[in-house]
Each structure stands twice: as structure tokens, then as C-alpha cells.
Amino acid sequence: MEEQKLPKYADSKHLENLSAQALRNIFPLDRFILRDERSEDYGIDFSIELLSKGKVLNFRSFIQLKAVTE
């Protein structure tokens, strides 16, 4: 039987997903809104916005992830 030609899951994609998950784990949901900006990637991977007592403070920053193997 011939092996199906399925797409490979690239190591770089795996590292990207691990990095994104690690970033999400750092910022508590009750203090920050973390937005994934990777759909149209021009260098910014996430934006983050500060919350206080359930209110959005309009303080934003941008994050670019880099992942490497050790």
C-alpha cells in the first residue's frame, strides 16, 4: 500500500506553538488581555492590554516571540 502524502508538522511550528503557550501561562487572565496577532504576521505576534478590577485600561504593548532549540 502506498503511503499517503500528508503535510509535515515542522519543528519551527512546534516551537512557535510552545512559545505561545508559555507566554499565555505567564499573564493571568484577570489582569491582561492577550491577543494573538499572528494571522497577518509582520513581526508582531501578540498584543497585550492591561486590566484593572475588570476594566480595560487602554495600556497596550506588543510582543514578538522568538524560539530556538537548545
CSV table of N, CA and C in Angstrom, one decimal:
chain,number,residue,atom,x,y,z
A,1,MET,N,0.8,-1.2,0.0
A,1,MET,CA,0.0,0.0,0.0
A,1,MET,C,0.9,1.2,0.0
A,2,GLU,N,0.6,2.2,-0.8
A,2,GLU,CA,1.3,3.4,-1.0
A,2,GLU,C,1.0,4.4,0.2
A,3,GLU,N,2.1,5.0,0.7
A,3,GLU,CA,2.0,5.9,1.9
A,3,GLU,C,1.3,7.2,1.4
A,4,GLN,N,0.4,7.7,2.2
A,4,GLN,CA,-0.3,9.0,1.8
A,4,GLN,C,0.7,10.1,2.0
A,5,LYS,N,0.6,11.1,1.1
A,5,LYS,CA,1.4,12.3,1.2
A,5,LYS,C,0.7,13.3,2.1
A,6,LEU,N,1.0,13.3,3.4
A,6,LEU,CA,0.5,14.2,4.3
A,6,LEU,C,1.5,15.3,4.6
A,7,PRO,N,1.0,16.5,5.0
A,7,PRO,CA,1.9,17.6,5.3
A,7,PRO,C,2.7,17.3,6.6
A,8,LYS,N,3.9,17.7,6.7
A,8,LYS,CA,4.7,17.5,7.9
A,8,LYS,C,4.4,18.7,8.9
A,9,TYR,N,4.5,18.3,10.1
A,9,TYR,CA,4.4,19.3,11.2
A,9,TYR,C,5.9,19.8,11.5
A,10,ALA,N,6.2,21.0,11.0
A,10,ALA,CA,7.6,21.5,11.1
A,10,ALA,C,8.0,21.7,12.5
A,11,ASP,N,9.2,21.5,12.8
A,11,ASP,CA,9.8,21.8,14.1
A,11,ASP,C,9.6,23.2,14.5
A,12,SER,N,9.8,24.1,13.5
A,12,SER,CA,9.6,25.5,13.8
A,12,SER,C,8.2,25.9,14.2
A,13,LYS,N,7.2,25.2,13.7
A,13,LYS,CA,5.8,25.5,14.1
A,13,LYS,C,5.6,24.9,15.5
A,14,HIS,N,6.1,23.8,15.8
A,14,HIS,CA,6.0,23.2,17.1
A,14,HIS,C,6.6,24.2,18.2
A,15,LEU,N,7.8,24.7,17.9
A,15,LEU,CA,8.4,25.7,18.8
A,15,LEU,C,7.6,27.0,18.9
A,16,GLU,N,7.0,27.4,17.8
A,16,GLU,CA,6.1,28.6,17.8
A,16,GLU,C,4.9,28.4,18.8
A,17,ASN,N,4.3,27.2,18.6
A,17,ASN,CA,3.2,26.9,19.5
A,17,ASN,C,3.6,26.7,21.0
A,18,LEU,N,4.7,26.1,21.2
A,18,LEU,CA,5.2,26.0,22.6
A,18,LEU,C,5.5,27.4,23.2
A,19,SER,N,6.1,28.3,22.4
A,19,SER,CA,6.4,29.6,22.9
A,19,SER,C,5.1,30.4,23.2
A,20,ALA,N,4.1,30.3,22.3
A,20,ALA,CA,2.8,31.0,22.5
A,20,ALA,C,2.1,30.5,23.8
A,21,GLN,N,2.2,29.2,24.0
A,21,GLN,CA,1.5,28.6,25.2
A,21,GLN,C,2.3,29.1,26.5
A,22,ALA,N,3.6,29.1,26.4
A,22,ALA,CA,4.4,29.6,27.6
A,22,ALA,C,4.0,31.1,27.9
A,23,LEU,N,3.9,31.9,26.8
A,23,LEU,CA,3.5,33.3,27.0
A,23,LEU,C,2.1,33.4,27.7
A,24,ARG,N,1.2,32.6,27.2
A,24,ARG,CA,-0.2,32.7,27.8
A,24,ARG,C,-0.1,32.3,29.3
A,25,ASN,N,0.7,31.4,29.6
A,25,ASN,CA,0.8,30.9,31.0
A,25,ASN,C,1.4,32.0,31.9
A,26,ILE,N,2.1,32.9,31.4
A,26,ILE,CA,2.8,34.0,32.2
A,26,ILE,C,1.8,35.0,32.7
A,27,PHE,N,0.8,35.4,31.8
A,27,PHE,CA,0.0,36.5,32.1
A,27,PHE,C,-1.4,36.0,32.6
A,28,PRO,N,-1.8,36.4,33.8
A,28,PRO,CA,-3.1,35.9,34.3
A,28,PRO,C,-4.3,36.6,33.6
A,29,LEU,N,-5.3,35.9,33.3
A,29,LEU,CA,-6.4,36.4,32.5
A,29,LEU,C,-7.2,37.5,33.2
A,30,ASP,N,-7.1,37.5,34.6
A,30,ASP,CA,-7.8,38.6,35.3
A,30,ASP,C,-7.1,39.9,35.3
A,31,ARG,N,-5.8,39.9,34.8
A,31,ARG,CA,-5.0,41.2,34.7
A,31,ARG,C,-4.7,41.6,33.3
A,32,PHE,N,-4.8,40.7,32.3
A,32,PHE,CA,-4.3,41.0,31.0
A,32,PHE,C,-5.2,40.4,29.9
A,33,ILE,N,-5.4,41.1,28.8
A,33,ILE,CA,-6.0,40.6,27.6
A,33,ILE,C,-4.8,40.3,26.7
A,34,LEU,N,-4.7,39.1,26.2
A,34,LEU,CA,-3.6,38.7,25.3
A,34,LEU,C,-4.2,38.4,24.0
A,35,ARG,N,-3.9,39.1,23.0
A,35,ARG,CA,-4.4,38.9,21.6
A,35,ARG,C,-3.4,38.3,20.7
A,36,ASP,N,-3.8,37.3,20.0
A,36,ASP,CA,-2.9,36.6,19.0
A,36,ASP,C,-2.9,37.4,17.7
A,37,GLU,N,-1.8,38.0,17.3
A,37,GLU,CA,-1.7,38.8,16.1
A,37,GLU,C,-1.0,38.1,15.0
A,38,ARG,N,-0.9,36.8,15.1
A,38,ARG,CA,-0.1,36.1,14.1
A,38,ARG,C,-0.8,35.8,12.7
A,39,SER,N,-2.0,36.1,12.6
A,39,SER,CA,-2.7,35.8,11.4
A,39,SER,C,-2.2,36.6,10.2
A,40,GLU,N,-1.8,37.8,10.4
A,40,GLU,CA,-1.1,38.6,9.3
A,40,GLU,C,0.3,39.0,10.0
A,41,ASP,N,1.2,38.1,10.0
A,41,ASP,CA,2.4,38.3,10.7
A,41,ASP,C,3.4,39.2,10.0
A,42,TYR,N,3.5,40.4,10.6
A,42,TYR,CA,4.5,41.4,10.2
A,42,TYR,C,5.5,41.7,11.3
A,43,GLY,N,5.8,40.8,12.1
A,43,GLY,CA,6.7,41.0,13.2
A,43,GLY,C,6.1,41.0,14.6
A,44,ILE,N,4.8,41.4,14.7
A,44,ILE,CA,4.1,41.4,16.0
A,44,ILE,C,3.4,40.1,16.1
A,45,ASP,N,3.6,39.3,17.2
A,45,ASP,CA,3.0,38.0,17.4
A,45,ASP,C,1.8,38.1,18.3
A,46,PHE,N,1.9,39.0,19.3
A,46,PHE,CA,0.8,39.2,20.3
A,46,PHE,C,0.8,40.6,20.7
A,47,SER,N,-0.4,41.1,21.1
A,47,SER,CA,-0.6,42.4,21.8
A,47,SER,C,-1.1,42.0,23.1
A,48,ILE,N,-0.8,42.9,24.1
A,48,ILE,CA,-1.3,42.6,25.5
A,48,ILE,C,-1.8,43.9,26.0
A,49,GLU,N,-2.9,43.8,26.7
A,49,GLU,CA,-3.6,45.0,27.3
A,49,GLU,C,-3.8,44.8,28.8
A,50,LEU,N,-3.6,45.8,29.5
A,50,LEU,CA,-3.7,45.7,31.0
A,50,LEU,C,-5.2,45.9,31.4
A,51,LEU,N,-5.6,45.1,32.4
A,51,LEU,CA,-6.9,45.2,33.1
A,51,LEU,C,-6.7,45.6,34.5
A,52,SER,N,-7.7,46.3,35.1
A,52,SER,CA,-7.7,46.6,36.5
A,52,SER,C,-9.1,46.5,37.0
A,53,LYS,N,-9.4,45.6,37.9
A,53,LYS,CA,-10.7,45.5,38.5
A,53,LYS,C,-11.8,45.3,37.4
A,54,GLY,N,-11.5,44.5,36.4
A,54,GLY,CA,-12.4,44.2,35.3
A,54,GLY,C,-12.6,45.3,34.3
A,55,LYS,N,-11.8,46.4,34.4
A,55,LYS,CA,-11.8,47.4,33.4
A,55,LYS,C,-10.6,47.4,32.5
A,56,VAL,N,-10.8,47.7,31.3
A,56,VAL,CA,-9.7,47.8,30.3
A,56,VAL,C,-9.1,49.2,30.4
A,57,LEU,N,-7.8,49.2,30.7
A,57,LEU,CA,-7.1,50.5,30.9
A,57,LEU,C,-6.5,51.2,29.7
A,58,ASN,N,-6.6,50.5,28.5
A,58,ASN,CA,-6.1,51.0,27.3
A,58,ASN,C,-4.6,51.2,27.3
A,59,PHE,N,-3.9,50.5,28.2
A,59,PHE,CA,-2.4,50.4,28.1
A,59,PHE,C,-2.1,49.1,27.4
A,60,ARG,N,-1.4,49.3,26.2
A,60,ARG,CA,-1.1,48.2,25.3
A,60,ARG,C,0.4,48.1,25.0
A,61,SER,N,0.8,46.9,24.8
A,61,SER,CA,2.2,46.7,24.4
A,61,SER,C,2.1,45.5,23.3
A,62,PHE,N,3.2,45.4,22.6
A,62,PHE,CA,3.3,44.4,21.6
A,62,PHE,C,4.5,43.5,21.8
A,63,ILE,N,4.3,42.2,21.5
A,63,ILE,CA,5.3,41.2,21.8
A,63,ILE,C,5.6,40.4,20.5
A,64,GLN,N,6.9,40.2,20.3
A,64,GLN,CA,7.4,39.4,19.2
A,64,GLN,C,8.1,38.2,19.9
A,65,LEU,N,7.6,37.0,19.5
A,65,LEU,CA,8.2,35.8,20.1
A,65,LEU,C,9.4,35.3,19.2
A,66,LYS,N,10.4,34.7,19.8
A,66,LYS,CA,11.5,34.1,19.2
A,66,LYS,C,11.7,32.7,19.9
A,67,ALA,N,11.8,31.7,19.1
A,67,ALA,CA,12.0,30.3,19.7
A,67,ALA,C,13.2,29.7,19.0
A,68,VAL,N,14.0,29.1,19.9
A,68,VAL,CA,15.2,28.3,19.4
A,68,VAL,C,15.3,27.0,20.1
A,69,THR,N,15.9,26.1,19.5
A,69,THR,CA,16.2,24.8,20.1
A,69,THR,C,17.5,24.9,20.9
A,70,GLU,N,17.6,24.2,22.0
A,70,GLU,CA,18.8,24.3,22.8
A,70,GLU,C,19.7,23.1,22.5
